[in-house]
mmCIF file of C-alpha atoms in Angstrom:
data_model
loop_
_atom_site.group_PDB
_atom_site.id
_atom_site.type_symbol
_atom_site.label_atom_id
_atom_site.label_comp_id
_atom_site.label_asym_id
_atom_site.label_seq_id
_atom_site.Cartn_x
_atom_site.Cartn_y
_atom_site.Cartn_z
ATOM 1 C CA MET A 17 3.978 -70.284 56.428
ATOM 2 C CA THR A 18 6.899 -68.254 57.712
ATOM 3 C CA SER A 19 10.215 -69.605 56.430
ATOM 4 C CA ALA A 20 12.546 -67.731 58.788
ATOM 5 C CA VAL A 21 11.979 -69.700 61.976
ATOM 6 C CA VAL A 22 13.294 -68.831 65.428
ATOM 7 C CA HIS A 23 14.441 -72.127 66.935
ATOM 8 C CA VAL A 24 16.535 -73.543 69.771
ATOM 9 C CA ARG A 25 18.724 -76.574 70.415
ATOM 10 C CA PRO A 26 18.219 -79.163 73.177
ATOM 11 C CA ASP A 27 20.820 -77.509 75.412
ATOM 12 C CA THR A 28 19.362 -73.975 75.113
ATOM 13 C CA SER A 29 18.751 -72.551 78.582
ATOM 14 C CA PHE A 30 15.412 -71.614 80.138
ATOM 15 C CA LYS A 31 16.392 -67.959 80.288
ATOM 16 C CA GLU A 32 17.492 -67.868 76.643
ATOM 17 C CA ILE A 33 14.196 -69.395 75.535
ATOM 18 C CA ALA A 34 12.256 -66.814 77.546
ATOM 19 C CA ARG A 35 14.344 -64.057 75.950
ATOM 20 C CA LEU A 36 13.679 -65.333 72.415
ATOM 21 C CA LEU A 37 9.933 -65.558 72.988
ATOM 22 C CA ALA A 38 9.823 -61.984 74.270
ATOM 23 C CA GLU A 39 12.219 -60.558 71.688
ATOM 24 C CA HIS A 40 10.394 -62.033 68.689
ATOM 25 C CA ASP A 41 6.883 -61.733 70.166
ATOM 26 C CA ILE A 42 6.127 -65.425 69.630
ATOM 27 C CA THR A 43 4.478 -68.035 71.831
ATOM 28 C CA SER A 44 6.678 -71.075 71.166
ATOM 29 C CA VAL A 45 9.910 -72.262 69.558
ATOM 30 C CA PRO A 46 10.749 -75.620 67.951
ATOM 31 C CA VAL A 47 13.644 -77.603 69.377
ATOM 32 C CA LEU A 48 15.871 -78.961 66.581
ATOM 33 C CA ASP A 49 18.527 -81.647 66.486
ATOM 34 C CA ASP A 50 21.819 -81.232 64.620
ATOM 35 C CA GLN A 51 20.089 -82.133 61.332
ATOM 36 C CA ASP A 52 17.355 -79.504 61.812
ATOM 37 C CA ARG A 53 14.670 -82.086 62.559
ATOM 38 C CA PRO A 54 12.106 -81.027 65.199
ATOM 39 C CA LEU A 55 12.421 -82.932 68.476
ATOM 40 C CA GLY A 56 9.691 -81.000 70.250
ATOM 41 C CA VAL A 57 8.364 -77.537 71.025
ATOM 42 C CA VAL A 58 8.846 -75.259 74.016
ATOM 43 C CA SER A 59 5.921 -72.907 74.573
ATOM 44 C CA GLU A 60 5.020 -70.176 77.012
ATOM 45 C CA ALA A 61 2.913 -72.784 78.813
ATOM 46 C CA ASP A 62 5.981 -74.970 79.328
ATOM 47 C CA LEU A 63 7.868 -72.070 80.891
ATOM 48 C CA LEU A 64 4.898 -71.137 83.066
ATOM 49 C CA ARG A 65 4.664 -74.717 84.283
ATOM 50 C CA HIS A 66 8.181 -74.317 85.628
ATOM 51 C CA GLU A 67 7.133 -71.236 87.604
ATOM 52 C CA ALA A 68 3.773 -72.648 88.732
ATOM 53 C CA ALA A 69 5.490 -75.613 90.349
ATOM 54 C CA VAL A 70 7.631 -73.391 92.581
ATOM 55 C CA GLU A 71 6.630 -73.545 96.248
ATOM 56 C CA ASP A 72 4.685 -70.516 97.443
ATOM 57 C CA PRO A 73 7.110 -68.427 99.571
ATOM 58 C CA ALA A 74 4.249 -67.306 101.813
ATOM 59 C CA GLY A 75 3.026 -70.866 102.304
ATOM 60 C CA LEU A 76 -0.555 -69.883 101.512
ATOM 61 C CA LEU A 77 -1.010 -71.989 98.373
ATOM 62 C CA THR A 78 -1.236 -75.756 98.333
ATOM 63 C CA PRO A 79 1.324 -77.484 96.088
ATOM 64 C CA PRO A 80 0.011 -78.219 92.575
ATOM 65 C CA SER A 81 -0.947 -81.775 91.675
ATOM 66 C CA LEU A 82 1.482 -82.811 88.935
ATOM 67 C CA SER A 83 2.225 -86.044 87.130
ATOM 68 C CA ASP A 84 5.738 -87.478 87.337
ATOM 69 C CA ARG A 85 6.359 -86.214 83.800
ATOM 70 C CA ASP A 86 5.215 -82.688 84.668
ATOM 71 C CA VAL A 87 7.291 -82.681 87.835
ATOM 72 C CA ALA A 88 10.386 -83.526 85.773
ATOM 73 C CA ARG A 89 9.559 -80.834 83.222
ATOM 74 C CA SER A 90 8.908 -78.248 85.924
ATOM 75 C CA ARG A 91 12.434 -78.829 87.261
ATOM 76 C CA ALA A 92 14.124 -78.712 83.853
ATOM 77 C CA THR A 93 16.432 -75.844 82.959
ATOM 78 C CA THR A 94 17.047 -76.558 79.250
ATOM 79 C CA ALA A 95 14.902 -77.061 76.164
ATOM 80 C CA GLN A 96 15.514 -80.817 76.249
ATOM 81 C CA GLY A 97 13.615 -81.178 79.514
ATOM 82 C CA LEU A 98 11.108 -78.365 79.048
ATOM 83 C CA MET A 99 9.790 -79.257 75.590
ATOM 84 C CA SER A 100 6.582 -81.028 74.684
ATOM 85 C CA SER A 101 7.439 -83.951 72.441
ATOM 86 C CA PRO A 102 7.209 -85.386 69.907
ATOM 87 C CA ALA A 103 6.660 -82.326 67.764
ATOM 88 C CA VAL A 104 3.335 -82.260 65.897
ATOM 89 C CA CYS A 105 4.221 -81.307 62.332
ATOM 90 C CA ALA A 106 2.439 -80.140 59.206
ATOM 91 C CA ARG A 107 3.449 -80.673 55.574
ATOM 92 C CA PRO A 108 3.876 -77.890 52.994
ATOM 93 C CA GLU A 109 1.202 -79.413 50.740
ATOM 94 C CA TRP A 110 -1.488 -79.325 53.434
ATOM 95 C CA THR A 111 -4.528 -77.160 52.834
ATOM 96 C CA VAL A 112 -5.519 -74.358 55.166
ATOM 97 C CA VAL A 113 -8.407 -76.547 56.330
ATOM 98 C CA GLU A 114 -6.089 -79.416 57.336
ATOM 99 C CA ALA A 115 -3.800 -77.133 59.300
ATOM 100 C CA ALA A 116 -6.698 -75.275 60.929
ATOM 101 C CA ARG A 117 -8.384 -78.493 62.059
ATOM 102 C CA LEU A 118 -5.225 -79.826 63.665
ATOM 103 C CA MET A 119 -4.511 -76.528 65.417
ATOM 104 C CA ASP A 120 -8.088 -76.370 66.689
ATOM 105 C CA GLN A 121 -8.146 -79.997 67.864
ATOM 106 C CA ARG A 122 -4.831 -79.691 69.694
ATOM 107 C CA SER A 123 -5.284 -76.062 70.828
ATOM 108 C CA PHE A 124 -2.020 -75.089 69.127
ATOM 109 C CA LYS A 125 -1.135 -71.534 68.204
ATOM 110 C CA ARG A 126 1.645 -72.583 65.806
ATOM 111 C CA LEU A 127 2.595 -75.655 63.778
ATOM 112 C CA VAL A 128 6.055 -76.539 62.543
ATOM 113 C CA VAL A 129 6.229 -77.472 58.859
ATOM 114 C CA VAL A 130 8.671 -80.175 57.720
ATOM 115 C CA ASP A 131 9.795 -81.538 54.364
ATOM 116 C CA GLU A 132 9.991 -85.181 53.255
ATOM 117 C CA ALA A 133 13.229 -85.649 55.201
ATOM 118 C CA GLU A 134 11.499 -84.364 58.370
ATOM 119 C CA ARG A 135 13.638 -81.196 58.358
ATOM 120 C CA LEU A 136 12.128 -77.924 59.476
ATOM 121 C CA ILE A 137 11.225 -75.593 56.600
ATOM 122 C CA GLY A 138 8.795 -73.204 58.251
ATOM 123 C CA VAL A 139 6.148 -72.409 60.835
ATOM 124 C CA VAL A 140 2.470 -71.667 60.296
ATOM 125 C CA SER A 141 0.525 -69.701 62.898
ATOM 126 C CA ARG A 142 -3.118 -68.908 63.519
ATOM 127 C CA SER A 143 -2.593 -65.461 62.004
ATOM 128 C CA ASP A 144 -1.082 -67.055 58.882
ATOM 129 C CA LEU A 145 -4.212 -69.161 58.407
ATOM 130 C CA LEU A 146 -6.530 -66.228 59.002
ATOM 131 C CA ARG A 147 -4.633 -64.157 56.434
ATOM 132 C CA VAL A 148 -6.406 -66.012 53.603
ATOM 133 C CA PHE A 149 -9.587 -64.175 54.575
ATOM 134 C CA LEU A 150 -7.948 -60.905 53.571
ATOM 135 C CA ARG A 151 -8.224 -61.875 49.888
ATOM 136 C CA HIS A 152 -10.199 -59.449 47.757
ATOM 137 C CA ASP A 153 -13.672 -60.551 46.735
ATOM 138 C CA SER A 154 -12.712 -60.041 43.083
ATOM 139 C CA ALA A 155 -9.836 -62.550 43.414
ATOM 140 C CA ILE A 156 -12.118 -65.126 45.025
ATOM 141 C CA ARG A 157 -14.741 -64.641 42.317
ATOM 142 C CA GLU A 158 -12.180 -65.000 39.533
ATOM 143 C CA GLU A 159 -10.760 -68.221 41.028
ATOM 144 C CA ILE A 160 -14.215 -69.770 41.336
ATOM 145 C CA ARG A 161 -15.148 -68.832 37.772
ATOM 146 C CA ARG A 162 -11.881 -69.941 36.199
ATOM 147 C CA GLU A 163 -10.636 -72.851 38.320
ATOM 148 C CA VAL A 164 -13.881 -74.336 39.634
ATOM 149 C CA LEU A 165 -16.507 -73.669 36.957
ATOM 150 C CA GLU A 166 -14.436 -73.729 33.769
ATOM 151 C CA HIS A 167 -11.330 -75.852 34.398
ATOM 152 C CA THR A 168 -12.711 -78.395 36.900
ATOM 153 C CA LEU A 169 -16.428 -78.789 36.142
ATOM 154 C CA TYR A 170 -16.258 -77.652 32.488
ATOM 155 C CA LEU A 171 -19.348 -75.506 32.842
ATOM 156 C CA ALA A 172 -20.234 -72.815 30.319
ATOM 157 C CA PRO A 173 -19.252 -69.332 31.574
ATOM 158 C CA TYR A 174 -22.867 -68.143 31.461
ATOM 159 C CA ALA A 175 -24.330 -71.165 33.287
ATOM 160 C CA VAL A 176 -23.556 -69.993 36.820
ATOM 161 C CA GLN A 177 -23.275 -66.414 38.031
ATOM 162 C CA VAL A 178 -20.901 -65.832 40.949
ATOM 163 C CA GLU A 179 -21.256 -62.977 43.422
ATOM 164 C CA VAL A 180 -18.824 -62.474 46.317
ATOM 165 C CA VAL A 181 -19.379 -59.964 49.111
ATOM 166 C CA ASP A 182 -17.087 -59.969 52.163
ATOM 167 C CA GLY A 183 -16.041 -63.528 51.371
ATOM 168 C CA VAL A 184 -19.622 -64.825 51.157
ATOM 169 C CA VAL A 185 -20.247 -66.497 47.799
ATOM 170 C CA THR A 186 -23.689 -66.545 46.181
ATOM 171 C CA LEU A 187 -24.291 -68.775 43.166
ATOM 172 C CA ARG A 188 -27.169 -68.250 40.753
ATOM 173 C CA GLY A 189 -28.048 -69.958 37.506
ATOM 174 C CA GLU A 190 -28.754 -73.425 36.235
ATOM 175 C CA LEU A 191 -26.987 -76.771 36.459
ATOM 176 C CA GLU A 192 -27.728 -79.529 34.004
ATOM 177 C CA ARG A 193 -27.506 -82.283 36.654
ATOM 178 C CA ARG A 194 -28.322 -82.209 40.368
ATOM 179 C CA SER A 195 -25.382 -84.474 41.161
ATOM 180 C CA LEU A 196 -23.061 -81.544 40.328
ATOM 181 C CA LEU A 197 -24.530 -79.354 43.069
ATOM 182 C CA PRO A 198 -22.762 -80.799 46.151
ATOM 183 C CA ILE A 199 -19.498 -81.009 44.188
ATOM 184 C CA LEU A 200 -19.745 -77.371 43.133
ATOM 185 C CA LEU A 201 -20.535 -76.198 46.666
ATOM 186 C CA ARG A 202 -17.670 -78.200 48.158
ATOM 187 C CA LEU A 203 -15.174 -76.853 45.607
ATOM 188 C CA CYS A 204 -16.288 -73.264 46.189
ATOM 189 C CA GLN A 205 -16.013 -73.656 49.954
ATOM 190 C CA SER A 206 -12.433 -74.913 49.568
ATOM 191 C CA VAL A 207 -11.290 -71.719 47.820
ATOM 192 C CA ASP A 208 -9.031 -69.636 50.066
ATOM 193 C CA GLY A 209 -10.853 -66.700 51.598
ATOM 194 C CA VAL A 210 -14.386 -68.079 51.257
ATOM 195 C CA VAL A 211 -16.418 -67.565 54.425
ATOM 196 C CA ALA A 212 -19.667 -69.209 53.287
ATOM 197 C CA VAL A 213 -21.418 -70.376 50.129
ATOM 198 C CA HIS A 214 -25.098 -69.749 49.347
ATOM 199 C CA ASP A 215 -26.720 -71.295 46.304
ATOM 200 C CA HIS A 216 -29.796 -70.233 44.363
ATOM 201 C CA LEU A 217 -29.281 -72.753 41.581
ATOM 202 C CA ARG A 218 -31.801 -74.668 39.520
ATOM 203 C CA CYS A 219 -31.150 -78.208 38.318
ATOM 204 C CA VAL A 220 -32.598 -79.409 35.003
ATOM 205 C CA VAL A 221 -32.298 -83.152 35.681
ATOM 206 C CA ASP A 222 -32.483 -84.838 39.069
ATOM 207 C CA ASP A 223 -30.081 -87.612 38.110
ATOM 208 C CA HIS A 224 -30.047 -88.957 41.659
ATOM 209 C CA LYS A 225 -33.471 -90.371 40.914
ATOM 210 C CA ALA A 226 -33.096 -91.001 37.218
ATOM 211 C CA GLY A 227 -29.874 -92.952 37.692
ATOM 212 C CA LEU A 228 -30.703 -94.798 40.898
ATOM 213 C CA GLU A 229 -28.321 -97.726 41.293
ATOM 214 C CA PRO A 230 -28.907 -100.946 43.233
ATOM 215 C CA PRO A 231 -27.376 -100.896 46.734
ATOM 216 C CA GLN A 232 -24.184 -102.833 47.412
ATOM 217 C CA THR A 233 -25.456 -106.079 48.897
ATOM 218 C CA THR A 234 -24.871 -109.806 48.816
ATOM 219 C CA ASP A 235 -28.594 -110.417 48.301
ATOM 220 C CA THR A 236 -29.042 -112.000 44.827
ATOM 221 C CA ARG A 237 -32.728 -111.097 44.491
ATOM 222 C CA PRO A 238 -33.560 -108.521 41.803
ATOM 223 C CA PHE A 239 -33.477 -104.918 42.973
ATOM 224 C CA SER A 240 -36.697 -102.955 42.469
ATOM 225 C CA PRO A 241 -36.260 -99.228 42.943
ATOM 226 C CA ARG A 242 -39.168 -97.399 44.547
ATOM 227 C CA PHE A 243 -40.019 -93.847 43.583
#
């Protein structure tokens, strides 16, 4: 995230907001109260709504169909009336995946980040999230080998070979148990900068079959696994 955040107060004027967006080359600004807690966000779209609602001087365009809320916002002249609220916030401990999913679902270009007291501490943008894909392949490979294979799954260094090319991870080698495979793939995919994970792994024991457990059921009859 970016810690130095351009922000406005509820009484900031329309023109000042437009100036800040242009001056800092950003698409939105958070609106903060006197304790630096986000009340909402004013975006380029909010400012454009104001202009789109203006009657066509030539009388050629039909008036836009707006809700009562949008009509009020289109007539606003300060951040208080222009902003979209409440502000949708992220937490500093969120993963890139969590932030990316929320931004994609809500079509946001930026997310404000708040601490436990709901005070603004930063902003994360689409470009910030995409920056993780600039990591060097060697750094990705080292993190997978050290953090995933050795420290998390306690696998021998020679058990799995890791190759990374342009963020695409290829795993080769042998796992002792098949149940480790989906865990390993999920952990590798969660490493920052990984684009995709391909596995060419062999599994010595298919413990999904060998350790088949009875299903969770209220039926008291004996369970007979079928192979």
